[in-house]
Amino acid sequence: MVEITIRKRPHAEAVATQRKFFKKTARGKVVKVLRERYLREDVPCGISHCTICPGMPGTTLPTSGGQGHKSYPHGHFILPDTNVFLHQMDLMEASQLNAPVILLQTVLEEVRHRSLPLYNRLRALVKAEDKQFWVYYNEFRSETACIRLDGETPNDRNDRSIRKASDWYKSHISQVFGRNPQNISTLPTVLLLTDDAANRKFCDAEGIPNSSVRKYVEGLKDATSLLDLLSAAGETEIEPTAALVAGRGALYPEYMPQANLVAGVKAGHLHQGHFNANPYNYLEGNVTVPAHTKPVLLIGREHMNRAVQGDVVVVEIFDEKEWKAPADAVVDQETTLKNDDPDESEEEPDDENALAEERERRALVRENARKQPASSERQPTGRVVGIIKRNWRAYVCHIDSTSLASSSATSLSLQSVFATPVSRFLPRIRLRTRQAPTLIGQKILVTIDRWDATSRYPEGHFVRALGRAESKEAEQESLMLEFEVPYRPFGKAILDCLPPEGEQWVVPPKDPNNPAWRNREDLRDKVICSIDPPGCQDIDDALHATMLPNGNIEAGVHIADVSYFVLPDNPMDAEAAARGTTVYLVDKRIDMLPALLGTNLCSLRPHVERLAFSVIWELTPDAQIVNVRFTKSVIASKSAFTYEEAQIRKDDPHRQDELTQGIRLLNSIAIKLRQQRMDAGALNLASPEVKIHLDSAETSGPIDVEQKQMLETNSLVEEFMLLANISVAKKIQETFPQSAVLRRHLPPPKTNFEKLQDILLKRKGMKLDVSSSGALAASLDKCVDSAFPAFNTLVRIMATRCMLSAEYFCSGSVGRDTFGHYGLASPIYTHFTSPIRRYADVLAHRQLAAAINYASLHATLHSKTHVEQVLSVVNRRHRMAQMASRASVEFYVGLALKSRGADKDGKPKEVQEEAFVIRTFRNGLGVFVSKLGLEGLVLFKREIKFDAENYTVTVPQPKGKEVTVAVFDKVTVRITVEKDRNTQRGVVKMVLVEPVDTST
């Protein structure tokens, strides 16, 4: 019999093995948590050939450490503290930094606690094949475990734990490799990397090798390029320099403490929201807050107080007598700040900086000198008093060539330069780099590190170059980076989730026992077809319609059964959730799912059997729904049409085949469905859509631009997709009232339409009723000018811009009265019809499958919290994808204009287009070129008369004559694409030609 010995642990040991902390529950209750940790002596060090730590799993660190540092000729390992990963992640990710890294458990856990995005990047870095990382679980080894002392802060305890582990490694290496006295002087060094000056002093006192990040990088072979990657928020943040301590006075007010911000928002005298910059005036921004229908206006640098586009800020609202109206002049950052010095003195501003400040001051004085605005124009005005959450990330920029020191334009010495972001919503970023001359004319990636109250500009660091400006490759990558489009290739773990048969996969022969056929209807004999844009490869919907014996009509929408291939909670599902949507650029598509699914196995190609999820209605000839059923199915599409092909087929009287009859039947029902929606108050809005003609698939060079034509068949498909989405929404909400994935469009605040209403009344004598969606639809129909056929479309475009954005939401998270879709006049709505390209549709498919008892619902889709988190990501990805698509169109329109504006010899020629005035400024006009879907600014070089109340500008002419231009006027503009001298990017410039020439 085996003898069992029971030992009682001493109290002193229990203190070291127990972790005690307090946490607040969701209901606000504070509870004490006691966790046991088991200390052991066999946690491996990770260094190969270690005789004390045998049997180490995985890849180990080289015995000799990393080579190539002049201060450590015998090799070294780096052991970074937490702040190195929090502030210098770009450096740690650089391929040139190849020293072996010891990552402590203490550091890993603290990074996870401080920043989840950085933690995910760190985990990816540990797994990277070109890096040498070893995660050492110091909290579980008896010699390196550290307990918090009385009165010690968590940060100090972590610093001490890191020093203790570093000291242990030092002695451990001596024990393993220093037994021979001759080896003592040639042992590799374990170097603690920290930018905390106090921590380095402790290391010096304890004999622990240490270095600041900058000092370490300066000793590497590739120091020049690596130094540019250093974050400005590193060393000086923890160890302020004398210049910062004794430098120039603060330019911005200091932020309130976080506790005061939270208390102020809770009490109601402070307000929280997202900061939005004004693209027309960089000295102005606003913040939308729940307490006011109009956004809070922020005027001037001081009141914007270092907020950057997308930051979550807290604002203080001034007394109502101090409220103002937004500026009515275009204030351009590049023009106003021309010749500003990036290497500004810390003690006093130089003449050029003073000149830029004076120009800004004058711009603000001009606005303050304006006639007191009408009460209807005024809006809450205030200032930023604190930041809740920064939205800083890597931004696509250009180096401003005028900011280089003239004496060092060709040298590689360290100099301060301005990086001008591509986005007009962002401020210039100051960075210090040795590569400035080589980066001129390139698109680069820059990260903001900090923005001190003593600095006019945020400080950042160079991450990497993207390529020559205006090259399609660099423009494409910069566009995807700017709008945070995930464009990395699908990894092995994701591709392993695909069917092993690959492209050879087919629907198996019909067999009720086969999982693919389980509870599926065989609809292969139905005359089904798809109707899509030209060149569509990811066909996710198809339709059919037939007459029933009772005189009613059977109509069906068949959607690709993506959920059969994308199973919940596997790597492919996680990647699809992270991507959220497929992104469509002019000449490229960034897929949400691997191409094998999106363009093959899930795509409802003609004459191929495919798995589908079908919604089938019985409808009366008047398009009233008799019943609807949902079923998993197998279909075989009989044909794939473009919109134009389907239209031609429908209109051809000689075609009487079953397929054509089905399209005509679908169209007749679609017309009645549309009328029903319009009668219910649905809006017929408009957005500028253009079609880019490319030279060829290989060159992707644009040769022309034209407006997209909307055909009857476009509306046919749209109406049945809407009907399917509404029917599915009702079903999943009935079955899962707390977690259904739905989509809503909230009614816009009536204040959003005030300016458009005023413009229509004063310029056209028309009234816009916004009391309901139906009233708005009716009044939009009346906005007609017989002499101006495009007027109605223009008004609809302007009305669309007054709307709120539609969003996905979880049914249990909001009140039932807010479910409705304002634009569609539907009380409930979801997205079901495009699961190949939208992740929300995949979730709706899973919920519908459970609702019809086809499959059980995964546990995560029962969780309201989980659904909210997923949809939050999907909403953001959807918005960014839309902006990326628009930016891609704008870029290619510019290229097409550039090619159109040159003759056979490459000499420039004029491109003139008809445009419509949509906005007036004190110094210019906002115009819209409908043919190109392009919006631009016309700035006047001469003094003009501006009438803000009547939305007109009057331009003086020779001999005392004057020409007045107003909103809605038709004008002619000359369009050119010029290369900006500073940013090296092509910029569309517009000049008024008629009724007045502003080029002179």
PDB file of N, CA, C and O in Angstrom, residues 788-810:
ATOM      1  N   PHE A 788     -35.052  72.847 -64.347  1.00  0.00           N
ATOM      2  CA  PHE A 788     -33.852  72.310 -63.697  1.00  0.00           C
ATOM      3  C   PHE A 788     -34.123  70.842 -63.353  1.00  0.00           C
ATOM      4  O   PHE A 788     -34.406  70.499 -62.211  1.00  0.00           O
ATOM      5  N   PRO A 789     -34.092  69.933 -64.320  1.00  0.00           N
ATOM      6  CA  PRO A 789     -34.495  68.528 -64.103  1.00  0.00           C
ATOM      7  C   PRO A 789     -33.735  67.820 -62.983  1.00  0.00           C
ATOM      8  O   PRO A 789     -34.290  66.955 -62.312  1.00  0.00           O
ATOM      9  N   ALA A 790     -32.461  68.194 -62.786  1.00  0.00           N
ATOM     10  CA  ALA A 790     -31.654  67.513 -61.768  1.00  0.00           C
ATOM     11  C   ALA A 790     -31.899  68.062 -60.371  1.00  0.00           C
ATOM     12  O   ALA A 790     -31.320  67.559 -59.399  1.00  0.00           O
ATOM     13  N   PHE A 791     -32.770  69.075 -60.251  1.00  0.00           N
ATOM     14  CA  PHE A 791     -32.971  69.722 -58.964  1.00  0.00           C
ATOM     15  C   PHE A 791     -33.489  68.747 -57.903  1.00  0.00           C
ATOM     16  O   PHE A 791     -33.025  68.723 -56.770  1.00  0.00           O
ATOM     17  N   ASN A 792     -34.466  67.917 -58.281  1.00  0.00           N
ATOM     18  CA  ASN A 792     -35.060  66.991 -57.313  1.00  0.00           C
ATOM     19  C   ASN A 792     -34.026  66.000 -56.782  1.00  0.00           C
ATOM     20  O   ASN A 792     -33.967  65.722 -55.580  1.00  0.00           O
ATOM     21  N   THR A 793     -33.175  65.509 -57.674  1.00  0.00           N
ATOM     22  CA  THR A 793     -32.120  64.577 -57.250  1.00  0.00           C
ATOM     23  C   THR A 793     -31.145  65.264 -56.307  1.00  0.00           C
ATOM     24  O   THR A 793     -30.715  64.688 -55.298  1.00  0.00           O
ATOM     25  N   LEU A 794     -30.811  66.518 -56.612  1.00  0.00           N
ATOM     26  CA  LEU A 794     -29.892  67.268 -55.765  1.00  0.00           C
ATOM     27  C   LEU A 794     -30.466  67.465 -54.359  1.00  0.00           C
ATOM     28  O   LEU A 794     -29.761  67.297 -53.357  1.00  0.00           O
ATOM     29  N   VAL A 795     -31.741  67.797 -54.279  1.00  0.00           N
ATOM     30  CA  VAL A 795     -32.389  67.986 -52.972  1.00  0.00           C
ATOM     31  C   VAL A 795     -32.392  66.672 -52.187  1.00  0.00           C
ATOM     32  O   VAL A 795     -32.160  66.643 -50.974  1.00  0.00           O
ATOM     33  N   ARG A 796     -32.648  65.562 -52.881  1.00  0.00           N
ATOM     34  CA  ARG A 796     -32.649  64.268 -52.204  1.00  0.00           C
ATOM     35  C   ARG A 796     -31.258  63.912 -51.673  1.00  0.00           C
ATOM     36  O   ARG A 796     -31.121  63.334 -50.598  1.00  0.00           O
ATOM     37  N   ILE A 797     -30.227  64.250 -52.432  1.00  0.00           N
ATOM     38  CA  ILE A 797     -28.853  64.016 -51.963  1.00  0.00           C
ATOM     39  C   ILE A 797     -28.590  64.836 -50.707  1.00  0.00           C
ATOM     40  O   ILE A 797     -28.023  64.336 -49.722  1.00  0.00           O
ATOM     41  N   MET A 798     -29.008  66.090 -50.719  1.00  0.00           N
ATOM     42  CA  MET A 798     -28.793  66.962 -49.552  1.00  0.00           C
ATOM     43  C   MET A 798     -29.622  66.484 -48.355  1.00  0.00           C
ATOM     44  O   MET A 798     -29.171  66.559 -47.216  1.00  0.00           O
ATOM     45  N   ALA A 799     -30.829  65.962 -48.622  1.00  0.00           N
ATOM     46  CA  ALA A 799     -31.664  65.427 -47.540  1.00  0.00           C
ATOM     47  C   ALA A 799     -31.041  64.173 -46.938  1.00  0.00           C
ATOM     48  O   ALA A 799     -31.096  63.946 -45.719  1.00  0.00           O
ATOM     49  N   THR A 800     -30.435  63.351 -47.789  1.00  0.00           N
ATOM     50  CA  THR A 800     -29.778  62.134 -47.299  1.00  0.00           C
ATOM     51  C   THR A 800     -28.689  62.483 -46.301  1.00  0.00           C
ATOM     52  O   THR A 800     -28.475  61.776 -45.311  1.00  0.00           O
ATOM     53  N   ARG A 801     -27.989  63.570 -46.535  1.00  0.00           N
ATOM     54  CA  ARG A 801     -26.896  63.967 -45.647  1.00  0.00           C
ATOM     55  C   ARG A 801     -27.392  64.484 -44.297  1.00  0.00           C
ATOM     56  O   ARG A 801     -26.600  64.654 -43.370  1.00  0.00           O
ATOM     57  N   CYS A 802     -28.672  64.756 -44.215  1.00  0.00           N
ATOM     58  CA  CYS A 802     -29.252  65.186 -42.928  1.00  0.00           C
ATOM     59  C   CYS A 802     -29.646  63.993 -42.057  1.00  0.00           C
ATOM     60  O   CYS A 802     -30.014  64.163 -40.891  1.00  0.00           O
ATOM     61  N   MET A 803     -29.604  62.797 -42.633  1.00  0.00           N
ATOM     62  CA  MET A 803     -30.065  61.596 -41.936  1.00  0.00           C
ATOM     63  C   MET A 803     -29.010  61.060 -40.970  1.00  0.00           C
ATOM     64  O   MET A 803     -27.813  61.338 -41.097  1.00  0.00           O
ATOM     65  N   LEU A 804     -29.452  60.246 -40.037  1.00  0.00           N
ATOM     66  CA  LEU A 804     -28.542  59.468 -39.201  1.00  0.00           C
ATOM     67  C   LEU A 804     -28.172  58.195 -39.958  1.00  0.00           C
ATOM     68  O   LEU A 804     -28.864  57.794 -40.891  1.00  0.00           O
ATOM     69  N   SER A 805     -27.094  57.564 -39.557  1.00  0.00           N
ATOM     70  CA  SER A 805     -26.681  56.314 -40.198  1.00  0.00           C
ATOM     71  C   SER A 805     -27.470  55.149 -39.614  1.00  0.00           C
ATOM     72  O   SER A 805     -27.761  55.130 -38.417  1.00  0.00           O
ATOM     73  N   ALA A 806     -27.805  54.177 -40.472  1.00  0.00           N
ATOM     74  CA  ALA A 806     -28.432  52.949 -39.968  1.00  0.00           C
ATOM     75  C   ALA A 806     -27.390  52.143 -39.202  1.00  0.00           C
ATOM     76  O   ALA A 806     -26.183  52.277 -39.434  1.00  0.00           O
ATOM     77  N   GLU A 807     -27.850  51.288 -38.279  1.00  0.00           N
ATOM     78  CA  GLU A 807     -26.913  50.520 -37.449  1.00  0.00           C
ATOM     79  C   GLU A 807     -27.516  49.178 -37.063  1.00  0.00           C
ATOM     80  O   GLU A 807     -28.740  49.024 -36.977  1.00  0.00           O
ATOM     81  N   TYR A 808     -26.627  48.212 -36.847  1.00  0.00           N
ATOM     82  CA  TYR A 808     -27.041  46.916 -36.314  1.00  0.00           C
ATOM     83  C   TYR A 808     -27.195  47.050 -34.797  1.00  0.00           C
ATOM     84  O   TYR A 808     -26.480  47.823 -34.157  1.00  0.00           O
ATOM     85  N   PHE A 809     -28.125  46.277 -34.229  1.00  0.00           N
ATOM     86  CA  PHE A 809     -28.309  46.323 -32.775  1.00  0.00           C
ATOM     87  C   PHE A 809     -28.879  44.995 -32.300  1.00  0.00           C
ATOM     88  O   PHE A 809     -29.388  44.183 -33.091  1.00  0.00           O
ATOM     89  N   CYS A 810     -28.786  44.779 -31.012  1.00  0.00           N
ATOM     90  CA  CYS A 810     -29.333  43.588 -30.371  1.00  0.00           C
ATOM     91  C   CYS A 810     -30.714  43.931 -29.826  1.00  0.00           C
ATOM     92  O   CYS A 810     -30.881  44.943 -29.126  1.00  0.00           O
TER      93      CYS A 810
END
